[in-house]
Short mmCIF file of C-alpha atoms in Angstrom, two decimals:
data_model
loop_
_atom_site.label_atom_id
_atom_site.label_comp_id
_atom_site.label_asym_id
_atom_site.label_seq_id
_atom_site.Cartn_x
_atom_site.Cartn_y
_atom_site.Cartn_z
CA ASP A 1 0.45 0.28 -0.07
CA PHE A 2 0.96 3.56 -0.28
CA LEU A 3 0.53 6.64 1.91
CA LEU A 4 1.71 9.34 -0.24
CA SER A 5 2.82 12.89 1.56
CA ASN A 6 5.34 15.76 1.48
CA PHE A 7 5.79 15.12 -2.37
CA ALA A 8 8.67 17.60 -3.79
CA VAL A 9 10.00 18.05 -7.10
CA GLY A 10 13.33 19.27 -6.79
CA LYS A 11 15.66 21.49 -9.23
CA PRO A 12 16.02 19.41 -12.39
CA VAL A 13 20.32 19.49 -13.99
CA ILE A 14 20.47 20.13 -17.31
CA ARG A 15 22.99 18.89 -19.81
CA GLN A 16 22.30 19.97 -23.70
CA SER A 17 19.31 17.67 -23.97
CA LYS A 18 19.54 15.77 -21.03
CA ALA A 19 18.47 16.39 -17.16
CA THR A 20 17.69 15.08 -14.31
CA VAL A 21 15.45 16.05 -11.82
CA PRO A 22 14.99 14.99 -8.14
CA VAL A 23 11.67 14.24 -5.91
CA THR A 24 11.33 13.76 -2.54
CA PHE A 25 8.01 12.01 -0.42
CA ARG A 26 7.19 10.17 2.24
CA ASN A 27 5.27 6.91 1.39
CA ALA A 28 3.31 6.02 4.48
CA GLY A 29 6.21 8.24 6.88
CA ARG A 30 9.33 7.09 5.14
CA ARG A 31 11.56 9.29 3.27
CA GLU A 32 11.95 8.44 0.07
CA LYS A 33 13.76 10.42 -2.78
CA ILE A 34 13.53 9.39 -6.72
CA VAL A 35 15.56 10.74 -10.10
CA PHE A 36 13.86 11.48 -13.24
CA ARG A 37 16.13 10.60 -15.94
CA MET A 38 14.74 13.21 -18.97
CA ASN A 39 15.67 13.72 -22.48
CA LYS A 40 14.58 16.26 -24.76
CA THR A 41 12.98 16.36 -28.21
CA GLY A 42 12.28 18.58 -30.28
CA ALA A 43 10.18 20.79 -28.03
CA SER A 44 8.48 18.34 -25.62
CA TRP A 45 11.06 16.80 -22.20
CA LYS A 46 10.40 13.24 -21.82
CA VAL A 47 10.61 11.00 -19.04
CA GLU A 48 13.60 8.28 -20.12
CA ASN A 49 14.19 6.34 -16.23
CA ILE A 50 13.60 6.44 -12.92
CA VAL A 51 15.74 5.91 -11.17
CA TYR A 52 15.40 4.77 -7.41
CA THR A 53 17.66 4.97 -4.35
CA ASN A 54 17.36 1.21 -3.58
CA GLY A 55 19.31 1.30 -6.76
CA TRP A 56 16.37 -0.33 -9.49
CA ASP A 57 15.51 1.67 -11.96
CA LEU A 58 12.05 1.40 -13.96
CA ILE A 59 14.07 0.14 -17.40
CA LYS A 60 15.77 -2.64 -15.02
CA ILE A 61 12.46 -3.92 -12.95
CA LEU A 62 10.15 -3.62 -16.58
CA SER A 63 13.23 -5.87 -18.42
CA GLU A 64 12.83 -8.61 -15.94
CA PRO A 65 11.70 -11.88 -17.49
CA LEU A 66 8.10 -12.68 -15.61
CA ASP A 67 8.44 -15.79 -13.15
#
């Protein structure tokens, strides 16, 4: 279950067509941080990946074989 609060988007770090955006929040009272990796395509920024503090990232999670 998720009980999210204190959601905050940090200052992006932009380098050419790449950016990282830190996001912090509380989940059931525990402080969490994730980092959005963004890629600029044309005039739009799109999410390239989401990195979690435990070392996992969204691409890795979605690439895992199903049991």
